[in-house]
Amino acid sequence: MEALRAEHVSKSYGTGDTLVRALDDVSLSLQKGAVVALLGPSGSGKSTLIKAIGLVSLPEVGRVWMDGKLVLDAGIPIANVGALRRKYLGFVFQKANLIPFLTASQNVEIACEIGGHADPRRRALELLDYLGVGHRASALPATLSGGEQQRVAIARALANSPTLLLADEPTAALDKDRGRSVMELFARIAHEQKAAVLVVTHDHRTLDAFDVTYEMEDGRIKSA
Ligand code: ADP
């Protein structure tokens, strides 16, 4: 079962002499249960692809399906993008970006509330347990290690049980061992939650945690 299908997605920045084809007719299919690495040099289009698929910065053309449903047709969303994002997507960034004056569990709880969960507090605690940071539920972000903060951020991204989890260099701020354990966590999430996880990474040391590796070059997916 496909979590995501993207067909002929293109996006340019600028015009005339300054035109950059950041995404050049990209097609991509991600299966549920797969954890996929997206590699490529700086400027090759990785962030633009994540933002296009994440409905953050829409492509000019292309069709995108999530969980088998068409969500983007000729670059145009078929429903409110906020609602589509809440239904299908979770995001993890390089920095955890937790709200500093809320505890770990409150940070996750508000995401569960926004997602319309019946019992947001219980769901938040379950997610923190699942990510191995249940014992830090009442800690403020500043008292958590970098790896713990990132686990809380991943719990928050799972609040709405996304079909597709998008992560942009999630281990860049972590040391080798913590980076590896976060990548292994993504693999477990993909396999157990029946979601696809797409991770932009430069970290070649952790590539064995992935089921599939794609490489981008000049706005295209070069190799599988
Ligand atoms: P990566 O994530 O692989 O480093 P990006 O997707 O950020 O690559 O960038 C792809 C290309 O698009 C690059 O040539 C970059 O300079 C250009 N680009 C990205 N964002 C913008 C923007 N907001 N305005 C103009 N050009 C951009």
GROMACS .gro file of C-alpha atoms and ligand atoms in nm:
model
  251
    1MET     CA    1   0.000   0.000   0.000
    2GLU     CA    2   0.133   0.340  -0.098
    3ALA     CA    3   0.166   0.612   0.165
    4LEU     CA    4   0.268   0.861  -0.103
    5ARG     CA    5   0.272   0.882  -0.478
    6ALA     CA    6   0.405   1.192  -0.653
    7GLU     CA    7   0.400   1.227  -1.031
    8HIS     CA    8   0.576   1.485  -1.247
    9VAL     CA    9   0.628   1.736  -0.970
   10SER     CA   10   0.818   2.052  -1.070
   11LYS     CA   11   0.902   2.373  -0.890
   12SER     CA   12   1.111   2.670  -1.001
   13TYR     CA   13   1.238   2.977  -0.820
   14GLY     CA   14   1.304   3.311  -0.989
   15THR     CA   15   1.249   3.406  -1.355
   16GLY     CA   16   1.447   3.458  -1.675
   17ASP     CA   17   1.823   3.445  -1.620
   18THR     CA   18   1.781   3.370  -1.251
   19LEU     CA   19   1.540   3.078  -1.302
   20VAL     CA   20   1.630   2.772  -1.094
   21ARG     CA   21   1.446   2.447  -1.158
   22ALA     CA   22   1.464   2.327  -0.799
   23LEU     CA   23   1.242   2.024  -0.877
   24ASP     CA   24   1.256   1.898  -1.231
   25ASP     CA   25   0.978   1.649  -1.308
   26VAL     CA   26   1.017   1.436  -0.997
   27SER     CA   27   0.811   1.119  -0.953
   28LEU     CA   28   0.826   0.916  -0.637
   29SER     CA   29   0.640   0.635  -0.463
   30LEU     CA   30   0.676   0.556  -0.092
   31GLN     CA   31   0.527   0.237   0.050
   32LYS     CA   32   0.373   0.216   0.397
   33GLY     CA   33   0.622   0.059   0.633
   34ALA     CA   34   0.925   0.193   0.443
   35VAL     CA   35   1.191   0.419   0.588
   36VAL     CA   36   1.357   0.606   0.303
   37ALA     CA   37   1.672   0.821   0.300
   38LEU     CA   38   1.701   1.120   0.068
   39LEU     CA   39   2.061   1.212  -0.005
   40GLY     CA   40   2.225   1.465  -0.233
   41PRO     CA   41   2.452   1.768  -0.231
   42SER     CA   42   2.346   2.104  -0.098
   43GLY     CA   43   2.119   2.279  -0.348
   44SER     CA   44   2.008   1.956  -0.518
   45GLY     CA   45   1.642   2.010  -0.423
   46LYS     CA   46   1.592   1.795  -0.112
   47SER     CA   47   1.428   2.065   0.101
   48THR     CA   48   1.217   2.181  -0.192
   49LEU     CA   49   1.093   1.825  -0.240
   50ILE     CA   50   1.010   1.784   0.130
   51LYS     CA   51   0.827   2.118   0.129
   52ALA     CA   52   0.633   2.030  -0.188
   53ILE     CA   53   0.527   1.688  -0.061
   54GLY     CA   54   0.462   1.841   0.282
   55LEU     CA   55   0.226   2.095   0.119
   56VAL     CA   56   0.432   2.373   0.275
   57SER     CA   57   0.554   2.530  -0.050
   58LEU     CA   58   0.342   2.399  -0.335
   59PRO     CA   59   0.489   2.290  -0.670
   60GLU     CA   60   0.371   2.455  -0.993
   61VAL     CA   61   0.272   2.126  -1.148
   62GLY     CA   62   0.238   1.764  -1.048
   63ARG     CA   63  -0.004   1.526  -0.886
   64VAL     CA   64   0.030   1.386  -0.535
   65TRP     CA   65  -0.165   1.107  -0.366
   66MET     CA   66  -0.154   1.034   0.006
   67ASP     CA   67  -0.284   0.707   0.143
   68GLY     CA   68  -0.433   0.644  -0.204
   69LYS     CA   69  -0.626   0.975  -0.214
   70LEU     CA   70  -0.548   1.252  -0.461
   71VAL     CA   71  -0.442   1.562  -0.260
   72LEU     CA   72  -0.267   1.776  -0.523
   73ASP     CA   73  -0.379   1.798  -0.884
   74ALA     CA   74  -0.183   2.013  -1.132
   75GLY     CA   75  -0.010   2.162  -0.827
   76ILE     CA   76  -0.346   2.264  -0.673
   77PRO     CA   77  -0.458   2.119  -0.338
   78ILE     CA   78  -0.797   1.947  -0.351
   79ALA     CA   79  -0.881   2.061   0.005
   80ASN     CA   80  -0.757   2.303   0.270
   81VAL     CA   81  -0.381   2.241   0.303
   82GLY     CA   82  -0.390   2.268   0.682
   83ALA     CA   83  -0.655   1.997   0.699
   84LEU     CA   84  -0.460   1.778   0.455
   85ARG     CA   85  -0.142   1.820   0.657
   86ARG     CA   86  -0.321   1.733   0.983
   87LYS     CA   87  -0.474   1.427   0.821
   88TYR     CA   88  -0.170   1.278   0.648
   89LEU     CA   89   0.157   1.440   0.755
   90GLY     CA   90   0.402   1.470   1.041
   91PHE     CA   91   0.720   1.681   1.038
   92VAL     CA   92   1.052   1.657   1.222
   93PHE     CA   93   1.323   1.920   1.178
   94GLN     CA   94   1.692   1.954   1.260
   95LYS     CA   95   1.607   2.127   1.585
   96ALA     CA   96   1.332   1.998   1.812
   97ASN     CA   97   1.170   2.345   1.846
   98LEU     CA   98   0.980   2.250   2.160
   99ILE     CA   99   0.782   2.520   2.341
  100PRO     CA  100   1.026   2.605   2.623
  101PHE     CA  101   0.772   2.679   2.900
  102LEU     CA  102   0.570   2.360   2.847
  103THR     CA  103   0.676   2.018   2.975
  104ALA     CA  104   0.762   1.735   2.737
  105SER     CA  105   0.415   1.584   2.772
  106GLN     CA  106   0.239   1.921   2.733
  107ASN     CA  107   0.434   1.980   2.411
  108VAL     CA  108   0.295   1.655   2.272
  109GLU     CA  109  -0.048   1.702   2.428
  110ILE     CA  110  -0.123   2.025   2.240
  111ALA     CA  111  -0.046   1.850   1.912
  112CYS     CA  112  -0.288   1.570   2.014
  113GLU     CA  113  -0.551   1.832   2.099
  114ILE     CA  114  -0.509   2.005   1.763
  115GLY     CA  115  -0.538   1.663   1.601
  116GLY     CA  116  -0.876   1.622   1.774
  117HIS     CA  117  -0.775   1.325   1.988
  118ALA     CA  118  -1.037   1.221   2.245
  119ASP     CA  119  -0.788   1.195   2.534
  120PRO     CA  120  -0.487   1.412   2.442
  121ARG     CA  121  -0.308   1.371   2.775
  122ARG     CA  122  -0.321   0.991   2.766
  123ARG     CA  123  -0.219   0.983   2.400
  124ALA     CA  124   0.078   1.215   2.475
  125LEU     CA  125   0.200   0.990   2.756
  126GLU     CA  126   0.161   0.679   2.539
  127LEU     CA  127   0.364   0.840   2.262
  128LEU     CA  128   0.640   0.948   2.500
  129ASP     CA  129   0.655   0.592   2.636
  130TYR     CA  130   0.668   0.455   2.283
  131LEU     CA  131   0.967   0.679   2.208
  132GLY     CA  132   1.148   0.581   2.527
  133VAL     CA  133   1.112   0.917   2.703
  134GLY     CA  134   0.805   0.848   2.917
  135HIS     CA  135   1.015   0.898   3.231
  136ARG     CA  136   1.087   1.257   3.116
  137ALA     CA  137   0.719   1.351   3.065
  138SER     CA  138   0.715   1.629   3.324
  139ALA     CA  139   1.057   1.773   3.237
  140LEU     CA  140   1.097   2.112   3.070
  141PRO     CA  141   1.277   2.104   2.732
  142ALA     CA  142   1.587   2.287   2.863
  143THR     CA  143   1.653   2.002   3.107
  144LEU     CA  144   1.641   1.734   2.833
  145SER     CA  145   1.940   1.616   2.628
  146GLY     CA  146   1.944   1.685   2.254
  147GLY     CA  147   1.847   1.324   2.181
  148GLU     CA  148   1.560   1.336   2.432
  149GLN     CA  149   1.432   1.663   2.286
  150GLN     CA  150   1.433   1.509   1.940
  151ARG     CA  151   1.237   1.207   2.068
  152VAL     CA  152   0.975   1.441   2.215
  153ALA     CA  153   0.959   1.623   1.879
  154ILE     CA  154   0.907   1.288   1.704
  155ALA     CA  155   0.631   1.199   1.953
  156ARG     CA  156   0.466   1.532   1.869
  157ALA     CA  157   0.493   1.456   1.496
  158LEU     CA  158   0.315   1.122   1.553
  159ALA     CA  159   0.023   1.283   1.742
  160ASN     CA  160  -0.215   1.256   1.445
  161SER     CA  161  -0.092   0.909   1.335
  162PRO     CA  162   0.044   1.041   1.005
  163THR     CA  163   0.060   0.833   0.688
  164LEU     CA  164   0.383   1.008   0.598
  165LEU     CA  165   0.649   1.140   0.834
  166LEU     CA  166   0.888   1.392   0.676
  167ALA     CA  167   1.218   1.464   0.850
  168ASP     CA  168   1.471   1.725   0.736
  169GLU     CA  169   1.818   1.644   0.873
  170PRO     CA  170   1.680   1.527   1.209
  171THR     CA  171   2.016   1.403   1.341
  172ALA     CA  172   2.237   1.692   1.229
  173ALA     CA  173   2.256   1.830   1.585
  174LEU     CA  174   2.319   1.490   1.748
  175ASP     CA  175   2.636   1.288   1.803
  176LYS     CA  176   2.692   0.961   1.619
  177ASP     CA  177   2.529   0.723   1.868
  178ARG     CA  178   2.227   0.943   1.934
  179GLY     CA  179   2.191   1.003   1.561
  180ARG     CA  180   2.192   0.632   1.496
  181SER     CA  181   1.933   0.558   1.762
  182VAL     CA  182   1.700   0.827   1.619
  183MET     CA  183   1.736   0.673   1.270
  184GLU     CA  184   1.662   0.327   1.415
  185LEU     CA  185   1.357   0.477   1.582
  186PHE     CA  186   1.232   0.604   1.243
  187ALA     CA  187   1.271   0.253   1.102
  188ARG     CA  188   1.070   0.111   1.392
  189ILE     CA  189   0.799   0.378   1.350
  190ALA     CA  190   0.769   0.303   0.976
  191HIS     CA  191   0.746  -0.071   1.034
  192GLU     CA  192   0.512  -0.062   1.335
  193GLN     CA  193   0.290   0.238   1.254
  194LYS     CA  194   0.243   0.141   0.887
  195ALA     CA  195   0.363   0.483   0.781
  196ALA     CA  196   0.628   0.589   0.534
  197VAL     CA  197   0.916   0.792   0.676
  198LEU     CA  198   1.121   1.010   0.441
  199VAL     CA  199   1.442   1.143   0.594
  200VAL     CA  200   1.673   1.402   0.435
  201THR     CA  201   2.018   1.326   0.567
  202HIS     CA  202   2.387   1.386   0.506
  203ASP     CA  203   2.475   1.126   0.764
  204HIS     CA  204   2.621   0.834   0.569
  205ARG     CA  205   2.707   0.654   0.895
  206THR     CA  206   2.342   0.570   0.957
  207LEU     CA  207   2.233   0.462   0.609
  208ASP     CA  208   2.204   0.095   0.701
  209ALA     CA  209   1.895   0.184   0.909
  210PHE     CA  210   1.704   0.261   0.585
  211ASP     CA  211   1.507   0.029   0.356
  212VAL     CA  212   1.557   0.249   0.048
  213THR     CA  213   1.799   0.528  -0.043
  214TYR     CA  214   1.735   0.793  -0.308
  215GLU     CA  215   1.985   1.048  -0.426
  216MET     CA  216   1.898   1.388  -0.570
  217GLU     CA  217   2.101   1.588  -0.819
  218ASP     CA  218   2.000   1.911  -0.997
  219GLY     CA  219   1.634   1.881  -0.898
  220ARG     CA  220   1.597   1.519  -1.005
  221ILE     CA  221   1.605   1.187  -0.827
  222LYS     CA  222   1.919   1.032  -0.969
  223SER     CA  223   1.930   0.682  -0.828
  224ALA     CA  224   1.756   0.434  -0.606
  225ADP     P1  225   1.883   2.119  -0.077
  225ADP     O1  226   1.776   2.102   0.025
  225ADP     O2  227   1.917   1.992  -0.148
  225ADP     O3  228   2.005   2.188  -0.023
  225ADP     P2  229   1.705   2.320  -0.189
  225ADP     O4  230   1.578   2.251  -0.217
  225ADP     O5  231   1.716   2.405  -0.067
  225ADP     O6  232   1.825   2.214  -0.193
  225ADP     O7  233   1.742   2.413  -0.313
  225ADP     C1  234   1.730   2.370  -0.451
  225ADP     C2  235   1.763   2.488  -0.542
  225ADP     O8  236   1.663   2.587  -0.530
  225ADP     C3  237   1.896   2.556  -0.510
  225ADP     O9  238   1.955   2.599  -0.631
  225ADP     C4  239   1.853   2.674  -0.426
  225ADP    O10  240   1.946   2.779  -0.437
  225ADP     C5  241   1.720   2.711  -0.486
  225ADP     N1  242   1.626   2.771  -0.387
  225ADP     C6  243   1.576   2.710  -0.278
  225ADP     N2  244   1.491   2.791  -0.212
  225ADP     C7  245   1.486   2.908  -0.283
  225ADP     C8  246   1.415   3.031  -0.269
  225ADP     N3  247   1.329   3.051  -0.165
  225ADP     N4  248   1.437   3.127  -0.362
  225ADP     C9  249   1.520   3.107  -0.464
  225ADP     N5  250   1.589   2.994  -0.486
  225ADP    C10  251   1.574   2.894  -0.396
   0.00000   0.00000   0.00000
